[in-house]
XYZ file of C-alpha atoms in Angstrom:
599
model
C 127.237 81.844 55.609
C 124.811 79.823 57.747
C 125.451 76.191 58.662
C 123.597 73.448 60.531
C 125.846 71.126 62.536
C 124.742 67.480 62.599
C 126.947 64.657 63.883
C 129.874 67.130 64.074
C 129.693 67.978 60.362
C 128.576 71.333 58.950
C 125.800 71.416 56.360
C 124.887 74.688 54.551
C 121.379 75.993 55.158
C 121.303 77.982 51.884
C 123.101 77.778 48.564
C 124.867 80.667 46.803
C 121.579 81.976 45.417
C 119.900 81.973 48.851
C 117.728 78.917 48.244
C 117.175 76.190 50.830
C 119.658 73.316 50.471
C 117.372 70.304 50.142
C 120.053 67.817 51.279
C 120.406 69.654 54.599
C 116.642 69.679 55.094
C 116.382 65.960 54.343
C 119.314 65.094 56.604
C 117.675 66.984 59.493
C 114.376 65.180 58.872
C 116.208 61.826 58.911
C 117.523 62.677 62.388
C 113.967 63.431 63.562
C 112.749 60.089 62.161
C 115.583 58.307 63.943
C 114.660 60.044 67.220
C 111.053 58.883 66.890
C 111.968 55.303 66.014
C 114.563 54.999 68.775
C 113.588 57.190 71.791
C 116.943 56.532 73.501
C 118.696 58.021 70.486
C 116.829 61.291 71.148
C 118.677 61.746 74.456
C 122.096 61.594 72.768
C 123.755 64.798 71.598
C 123.988 65.093 67.841
C 127.184 67.122 68.202
C 130.195 67.119 70.515
C 131.496 70.554 71.509
C 135.129 69.422 71.312
C 134.641 67.862 67.872
C 132.775 70.947 66.636
C 135.683 73.174 67.704
C 138.175 70.777 66.112
C 136.188 70.847 62.860
C 136.070 74.647 62.984
C 139.853 74.792 63.375
C 140.235 72.411 60.410
C 137.996 74.641 58.272
C 139.796 77.796 59.496
C 136.699 79.227 61.189
C 138.494 80.441 64.319
C 138.428 82.726 66.284
C 134.840 81.959 67.254
C 132.214 82.849 69.826
C 130.426 79.781 71.181
C 127.075 80.925 72.639
C 125.765 78.908 75.595
C 122.709 80.353 77.361
C 123.874 79.863 80.951
C 126.886 80.879 83.004
C 127.293 77.386 84.384
C 127.236 75.995 80.860
C 130.048 78.361 79.819
C 132.205 77.389 82.797
C 131.533 73.669 82.301
C 132.470 73.946 78.616
C 135.741 75.585 79.622
C 136.475 72.783 82.092
C 135.745 70.124 79.467
C 138.342 71.744 77.253
C 140.802 71.659 80.145
C 140.120 67.979 80.917
C 140.646 67.018 77.261
C 143.628 69.398 76.925
C 142.240 71.239 73.904
C 144.998 73.613 72.759
C 144.288 76.141 69.983
C 147.427 78.360 70.101
C 151.042 77.990 69.020
C 154.130 78.868 71.097
C 154.405 82.397 69.737
C 150.756 83.141 70.581
C 151.233 81.732 74.078
C 154.172 84.094 74.679
C 152.155 87.066 73.432
C 149.253 86.142 75.734
C 151.584 85.889 78.744
C 153.170 89.249 77.979
C 149.819 90.992 77.503
C 148.320 89.563 80.708
C 151.401 90.635 82.703
C 151.280 94.149 81.240
C 147.568 94.532 82.060
C 148.136 93.253 85.590
C 150.902 95.789 86.125
C 148.401 98.533 85.230
C 146.318 97.642 88.304
C 147.605 99.896 91.080
C 145.841 98.179 93.986
C 147.826 95.077 95.041
C 144.742 93.610 96.720
C 142.752 93.938 93.500
C 145.629 92.529 91.440
C 145.785 89.477 93.711
C 142.045 88.922 93.241
C 142.355 88.967 89.436
C 145.262 86.507 89.497
C 143.140 84.100 91.526
C 140.248 84.393 89.077
C 142.147 83.905 85.817
C 142.921 80.418 84.567
C 146.227 81.375 82.995
C 146.794 77.988 81.347
C 143.430 77.973 79.557
C 144.057 81.542 78.376
C 147.431 80.421 76.964
C 145.587 77.658 75.089
C 143.302 80.268 73.490
C 140.177 79.484 75.534
C 138.065 81.728 77.772
C 134.572 82.374 79.137
C 132.623 85.653 78.997
C 129.475 86.291 81.024
C 127.968 88.822 83.421
C 129.241 86.979 86.498
C 132.875 87.796 85.713
C 134.691 90.851 87.017
C 134.819 93.754 84.514
C 138.630 93.566 84.364
C 138.531 89.867 83.439
C 135.905 90.443 80.742
C 137.882 93.360 79.299
C 141.044 91.243 79.219
C 139.246 88.467 77.331
C 137.761 90.993 74.877
C 141.169 92.582 74.180
C 142.920 89.223 73.648
C 140.084 88.110 71.379
C 140.310 91.291 69.305
C 144.027 90.554 68.780
C 143.220 87.040 67.550
C 144.984 85.418 70.515
C 141.854 83.916 72.097
C 140.499 81.394 69.615
C 137.227 80.350 71.282
C 135.103 82.222 73.819
C 132.200 80.499 75.576
C 129.702 83.283 76.130
C 126.148 84.025 77.197
C 123.958 86.227 75.011
C 124.983 89.348 76.979
C 128.130 89.409 74.831
C 125.967 90.155 71.794
C 125.099 93.579 73.197
C 127.396 96.563 72.719
C 130.767 94.782 72.963
C 133.392 94.949 70.208
C 134.265 91.279 69.694
C 133.933 90.427 65.982
C 134.618 86.777 65.209
C 135.207 84.718 62.083
C 132.438 82.357 63.211
C 129.610 82.162 65.735
C 128.169 78.955 67.185
C 124.666 78.782 68.684
C 124.728 75.713 70.921
C 120.944 75.512 71.455
C 118.010 76.840 69.442
C 115.877 77.137 72.574
C 116.389 79.577 75.434
C 114.787 79.770 78.878
C 112.625 82.907 79.174
C 111.579 82.547 82.808
C 108.632 80.248 82.060
C 109.657 77.800 79.356
C 112.092 77.116 76.524
C 110.789 78.790 73.340
C 112.782 78.679 70.105
C 114.944 81.632 69.137
C 113.232 84.317 67.104
C 114.581 85.772 63.873
C 115.635 88.898 65.780
C 117.492 86.933 68.462
C 119.258 84.807 65.843
C 120.248 87.927 63.877
C 121.644 89.517 67.030
C 123.806 86.476 67.794
C 124.941 85.771 64.241
C 125.759 89.450 63.674
C 129.140 88.825 65.346
C 130.292 86.591 62.499
C 132.754 88.116 60.036
C 135.517 90.587 60.943
C 135.318 93.778 58.910
C 138.394 94.216 56.749
C 139.720 90.744 57.622
C 137.230 88.032 56.645
C 135.631 87.781 53.225
C 132.641 86.000 54.805
C 131.535 85.131 58.323
C 130.138 81.797 59.432
C 127.089 81.190 61.632
C 126.737 77.623 62.910
C 123.618 76.284 64.636
C 123.853 72.946 66.409
C 120.926 70.682 65.527
C 118.531 70.448 68.455
C 116.344 67.300 68.540
C 113.560 69.319 70.195
C 113.374 71.868 67.362
C 111.979 71.163 63.908
C 114.200 72.097 60.964
C 111.383 74.292 59.619
C 111.571 76.475 62.737
C 115.304 76.988 62.196
C 114.804 77.941 58.552
C 111.932 80.262 59.463
C 114.173 82.148 61.913
C 117.093 82.204 59.489
C 114.876 83.658 56.758
C 112.916 85.924 59.114
C 112.535 89.655 58.933
C 115.032 92.022 60.522
C 114.674 92.916 64.175
C 111.876 95.309 65.046
C 112.651 98.098 67.501
C 110.291 97.704 70.448
C 109.876 100.441 73.026
C 110.742 99.462 76.610
C 109.398 102.729 77.971
C 106.934 102.425 80.846
C 105.519 104.915 83.356
C 107.234 104.860 86.782
C 106.583 106.452 90.160
C 109.554 108.771 89.713
C 108.293 109.817 86.286
C 104.779 110.489 87.611
C 106.120 112.635 90.462
C 108.395 114.664 88.203
C 105.643 115.201 85.630
C 103.220 116.486 88.267
C 105.816 118.785 89.809
C 105.623 121.032 86.729
C 102.551 119.906 84.754
C 98.854 119.301 85.153
C 97.313 115.828 85.043
C 95.985 116.521 81.532
C 99.446 117.502 80.284
C 101.001 114.397 81.844
C 98.431 112.145 80.163
C 99.022 113.917 76.856
C 102.740 113.159 77.081
C 101.950 109.472 77.714
C 99.741 109.391 74.616
C 102.563 110.908 72.522
C 105.176 108.340 73.608
C 106.655 105.932 71.080
C 105.582 102.954 73.201
C 101.938 104.062 73.145
C 102.213 104.650 69.391
C 103.386 101.039 68.949
C 100.492 99.764 71.055
C 97.988 101.731 68.988
C 99.511 100.345 65.785
C 99.248 96.793 67.171
C 95.657 97.469 68.262
C 94.725 98.648 64.768
C 96.118 95.417 63.316
C 94.040 93.448 65.784
C 90.903 95.246 64.582
C 91.140 93.260 61.325
C 91.288 90.089 63.411
C 88.232 91.269 65.357
C 86.258 91.921 62.169
C 87.110 88.412 60.932
C 85.906 86.902 64.207
C 82.627 88.822 63.993
C 82.144 87.721 60.389
C 82.735 84.069 61.354
C 80.196 84.363 64.158
C 77.608 85.959 61.847
C 78.074 83.178 59.251
C 77.783 80.518 61.956
C 74.588 81.974 63.400
C 73.053 82.453 59.958
C 73.682 78.897 58.794
C 74.607 76.266 61.434
C 76.660 73.666 59.494
C 75.992 69.973 59.009
C 72.238 69.832 59.788
C 69.419 70.055 57.203
C 67.078 72.965 57.980
C 64.012 70.728 58.358
C 65.804 68.630 61.053
C 67.257 71.614 62.888
C 66.127 72.562 66.419
C 65.475 76.231 67.104
C 68.553 78.261 68.161
C 66.818 79.393 71.358
C 65.883 75.792 72.249
C 69.482 74.660 71.759
C 70.833 77.534 73.849
C 68.330 76.931 76.673
C 69.003 73.179 76.766
C 72.757 73.509 77.170
C 72.434 76.400 79.628
C 70.153 74.203 81.734
C 72.687 71.376 81.485
C 75.445 73.642 82.847
C 73.174 74.988 85.625
C 72.283 71.457 86.739
C 75.964 70.544 87.033
C 76.641 73.666 89.082
C 73.688 73.050 91.413
C 74.640 69.374 91.911
C 78.104 70.480 92.984
C 76.601 73.043 95.406
C 74.325 70.354 96.885
C 77.236 67.905 97.198
C 79.367 70.497 99.026
C 76.453 71.372 101.308
C 76.014 67.697 102.276
C 79.724 67.332 103.038
C 79.650 70.500 105.149
C 76.565 69.220 107.019
C 78.284 66.002 108.103
C 81.556 67.785 108.876
C 80.508 70.822 110.897
C 76.763 71.022 111.029
C 76.050 72.448 107.608
C 76.860 75.547 105.603
C 73.268 76.008 104.275
C 70.032 76.370 106.193
C 67.125 73.933 105.591
C 65.255 76.707 103.764
C 68.205 77.292 101.429
C 68.535 73.565 100.749
C 64.833 73.284 99.964
C 65.030 76.256 97.594
C 68.046 74.728 95.819
C 66.289 71.351 95.393
C 63.152 73.043 94.030
C 65.189 75.024 91.521
C 67.000 71.851 90.449
C 63.693 70.059 89.933
C 62.365 72.918 87.784
C 65.467 73.016 85.585
C 65.578 69.199 85.304
C 61.939 69.054 84.200
C 62.494 71.722 81.520
C 65.575 69.891 80.304
C 63.791 66.533 80.078
C 60.934 68.063 78.052
C 63.247 69.861 75.626
C 63.130 68.496 72.029
C 66.939 68.930 71.916
C 67.340 66.092 74.448
C 65.962 63.523 71.966
C 67.363 65.159 68.849
C 69.463 62.801 66.631
C 71.723 65.788 65.938
C 72.565 66.395 69.604
C 76.316 66.035 69.018
C 76.263 68.580 66.180
C 74.184 70.951 68.328
C 76.764 70.656 71.126
C 79.682 71.306 68.742
C 77.872 74.245 67.133
C 77.042 75.897 70.438
C 80.542 75.303 71.787
C 82.078 76.966 68.721
C 79.609 79.843 69.021
C 80.482 80.398 72.709
C 84.205 80.238 71.962
C 83.880 82.807 69.176
C 81.860 85.149 71.373
C 84.392 84.788 74.187
C 87.278 85.458 71.802
C 85.495 88.533 70.431
C 84.996 89.820 73.979
C 88.672 89.255 74.916
C 89.951 90.818 71.705
C 87.714 93.859 72.154
C 88.937 94.321 75.730
C 92.584 93.976 74.655
C 92.155 96.563 71.880
C 90.437 99.007 74.239
C 93.154 98.532 76.879
C 96.011 98.949 74.361
C 94.647 102.206 72.936
C 95.268 104.063 76.219
C 97.554 101.625 78.036
C 100.155 104.150 79.246
C 97.560 106.604 80.556
C 95.861 103.785 82.458
C 99.173 102.777 84.080
C 99.978 106.394 84.901
C 96.611 106.849 86.626
C 97.139 103.674 88.661
C 100.576 104.835 89.813
C 99.178 108.264 90.725
C 96.390 106.644 92.789
C 99.009 104.598 94.667
C 101.117 107.730 95.258
C 98.072 109.590 96.601
C 97.048 106.774 98.941
C 100.583 106.478 100.342
C 101.031 110.217 100.899
C 103.506 111.038 98.127
C 100.951 113.256 96.375
C 98.479 115.775 97.766
C 96.084 117.416 95.341
C 98.061 115.977 92.393
C 101.233 117.742 93.594
C 104.207 116.056 95.337
C 104.252 116.229 99.123
C 107.527 116.676 101.053
C 108.410 112.983 100.769
C 107.040 112.970 97.224
C 109.579 115.652 96.292
C 112.321 113.503 97.866
C 111.111 110.434 95.917
C 111.189 112.425 92.654
C 114.983 112.712 93.071
C 115.598 108.978 93.625
C 115.453 106.542 90.693
C 114.911 102.790 90.655
C 112.141 100.213 91.000
C 112.137 100.400 94.800
C 112.570 104.173 95.166
C 109.340 104.476 97.198
C 110.620 101.990 99.791
C 113.858 103.920 100.204
C 112.065 107.263 100.425
C 109.605 105.958 103.021
C 112.458 104.533 105.104
C 114.242 107.923 105.030
C 111.010 109.768 105.835
C 110.326 107.513 108.836
C 113.888 107.993 110.142
C 114.749 104.274 109.993
C 118.240 104.949 108.592
C 119.247 107.838 110.862
C 121.078 105.813 113.536
C 123.045 103.544 111.183
C 126.806 103.875 110.744
C 128.245 104.077 107.169
C 128.825 100.314 106.791
C 125.355 99.501 108.157
C 123.811 102.030 105.779
C 125.545 100.303 102.836
C 124.280 96.902 104.023
C 120.692 98.202 104.237
C 120.552 100.269 101.039
C 122.023 97.423 98.958
C 118.858 95.422 99.791
C 116.902 98.034 97.830
C 119.461 98.922 95.146
C 120.565 95.419 94.056
C 118.764 92.416 92.602
C 119.411 88.857 93.744
C 120.644 86.619 90.954
C 118.132 83.886 90.147
C 115.837 84.983 92.979
C 112.139 85.723 92.799
C 111.852 88.755 90.492
C 108.624 89.998 91.987
C 107.345 90.146 95.505
C 104.379 87.850 94.831
C 103.613 84.587 93.137
C 106.532 82.435 94.264
C 108.495 81.068 97.189
C 110.135 83.626 99.390
C 113.789 84.123 98.488
C 115.038 85.485 101.833
C 117.713 83.317 103.389
C 117.619 82.487 107.083
C 121.035 83.759 108.137
C 122.443 86.324 110.525
C 122.864 89.982 109.665
C 126.143 91.852 110.225
C 124.569 93.833 113.092
C 121.306 93.985 115.000
C 120.522 97.399 113.429
C 120.799 95.953 109.906
C 118.459 93.093 110.824
C 115.906 95.497 112.292
C 116.023 97.687 109.170
C 115.466 94.607 107.006
C 112.366 93.579 108.967
C 110.924 97.080 108.634
C 111.640 97.173 104.901
C 110.121 93.732 104.443
C 106.897 94.876 106.123
C 106.902 98.055 104.025
C 107.449 96.015 100.851
C 104.442 93.860 101.724
C 102.219 96.918 102.238
C 103.237 98.549 98.959
C 102.879 95.233 97.077
C 99.325 94.838 98.396
C 98.531 98.409 97.328
C 99.940 97.762 93.847
C 97.943 94.572 93.562
C 94.741 96.488 94.345
C 95.427 98.758 91.341
C 96.639 96.022 88.986
C 100.318 97.060 89.047
C 103.466 95.004 89.676
C 106.605 97.156 89.671
C 108.363 96.448 92.966
C 111.431 94.234 92.988
C 111.938 91.807 95.860
C 114.418 92.939 98.513
C 117.921 91.555 98.018
C 119.716 89.481 100.642
C 122.647 88.165 98.584
C 124.911 91.209 98.965
C 124.295 92.424 102.524
C 127.466 90.893 104.020
C 129.470 91.776 100.925
C 128.456 95.465 101.040
C 129.101 95.669 104.787
C 132.589 94.152 104.478
C 133.365 96.290 101.399
C 132.522 99.456 103.320
C 134.603 98.258 106.284
C 137.670 97.967 104.037
C 138.048 94.176 104.201
C 140.533 92.957 101.511
C 138.831 91.858 98.299
C 140.081 88.277 98.564
C 138.620 87.949 102.072
C 135.141 89.434 101.585
C 132.397 86.810 102.155
C 130.326 85.971 99.089
C 127.019 84.151 98.815
C 127.394 80.777 97.031
C 124.485 81.779 94.759
C 126.413 84.593 93.020
C 129.693 85.262 91.231
C 132.152 87.996 92.181
C 131.113 89.964 89.108
C 127.503 89.973 90.348
C 128.649 91.344 93.697
C 130.671 94.140 92.092
C 127.661 94.992 89.928
C 125.584 95.227 93.126
C 128.209 97.543 94.660
C 128.023 99.780 91.576
C 124.218 99.938 91.903
C 124.620 100.732 95.600
C 127.165 103.453 94.853
C 124.858 105.001 92.243
C 121.952 104.996 94.718
C 124.154 106.577 97.405
C 125.134 109.340 94.987
C 121.442 110.019 94.390
C 120.836 110.205 98.151
C 123.731 112.616 98.578
C 122.032 114.930 96.089
C 118.430 114.315 97.220
C 118.692 114.612 101.024
C 118.660 118.066 102.599
C 122.162 119.317 103.462
C 121.162 119.929 107.094
C 119.823 116.376 107.639
C 122.068 114.158 109.853
C 121.630 111.254 107.420
C 123.447 113.180 104.682
C 126.676 113.078 106.707
C 126.381 109.283 107.005
C 125.678 108.997 103.269
C 128.785 111.037 102.490
C 130.927 108.867 104.791
C 129.459 105.689 103.242
C 130.327 106.942 99.746
C 133.932 107.609 100.756
C 134.200 104.155 102.359
C 133.082 102.499 99.109
C 135.525 104.265 96.796
C 138.182 101.646 96.163
C 140.114 101.818 92.894
C 137.676 99.340 91.350
C 134.786 101.794 91.906
C 136.700 104.986 91.091
C 137.554 103.764 87.604
C 133.864 103.470 86.686
């Protein structure tokens, strides 16, 4: 059952027959009217988290998952509960929580690891039935929260949307704290698919007769948008498949270019793009029909008073040309007084003569004195916009029909220019790159090929490879188009710093090559986990390993897992006789604490 929370009270979105509850709609509209009449009121929260949880307990809607779309928001919500001493468990449940936590801790063989978990857990909040769940937490902590929740001992979990994916945590109710979510550029409203994914947690099979999905009223979101998402169609499966360098190399190891392109055309992702392109063809036909109607009968002007289409077009083209030439002349004058001039006297004379010719034609045009000048301007503007939209739509359809083949050809051109392919077959380093997976596999392969990693010891190798294998949290996703995310701090050793500078230069070269072919696949080098990986490999106790203030411990362990996976690939990919393989093997052994062995 779906609810809308307003002023800490729950209002049903639909009645028993599935129809919109008019009282809820009207109440939401009243809130919008109040926001518009009193702007200060708009800044106030319609609902209080603590009062919402209290109301849920009163209506027996616990245990619940309270979705908040940021890690910081989850942690702050937990602290607010602590400050206000919100307690959702009885004495018996508290004893069961204590016993379960102790038993799970005793299962951890490594005393150092056990000490780390004790320092991370807020035992008192757990006893009160409250916890957070997000990707920044250690796997052990997340698993403990999931297990206690499944037993009904945790009553409210503050979670990011990552909990909605592949984790067994059914709840009696789900709360969506905001109907907007940051997507990297702005805060669009949730789609029907996203809402379905979140609300799908509500209702425990075999326990609850119905589940409850509660959306907190957001003053920035119209009630119609919420109803549209709640009534929307089921989620559509969208292919995330995309050609990669590794894929291109492996295809060309055993197939011809024609066979590789054929496989791209047969992919599910390309099929979806063709289907979308076919739908856009109807849109294109409508645009063409609108343009034909417009050109056949310009609206709003009697035929006897209408200027000729060619006269109208010429007049407004001349108007645009005059503006452009005036700007050129103005810039030329500024340049003349600043540094002696950017145009020669002959060029200036030619520009002035051309301006005079266009101005004379414009002044003699009957359109200039036409009483319908405004209508002519609107007509021509609409005509230009339609033609431009037709051109863009046509280009988009053409590009979508063979999108994957186009990307594959671009990647192959980049591989050829950088020496990974010769005659459409992998070179020696191309064969090595075909065995290494990841967005930055070319950088790693090039570094190995150039011998930049040969003189590193195992801990230094871990510190360098983690720059390629991991992704900084909240940093610049791509290598271009934003402020540089590298921090100005010391490296563990001089050799690590030198390797970073070489990789940075290599990253710049490959990024420029990608840009020339319209691709953007490289991930920015990571700096957040260099010290962590170095100390981990050196055997520093978990509680003493330095950690960047920008990341959580769970992020760092995730980076170590990515590093370990990459090292395993290198162990398999590098020739057994190569000196680097011995260092890779030693680095792998140095990383294998209990925390890594278990996964």
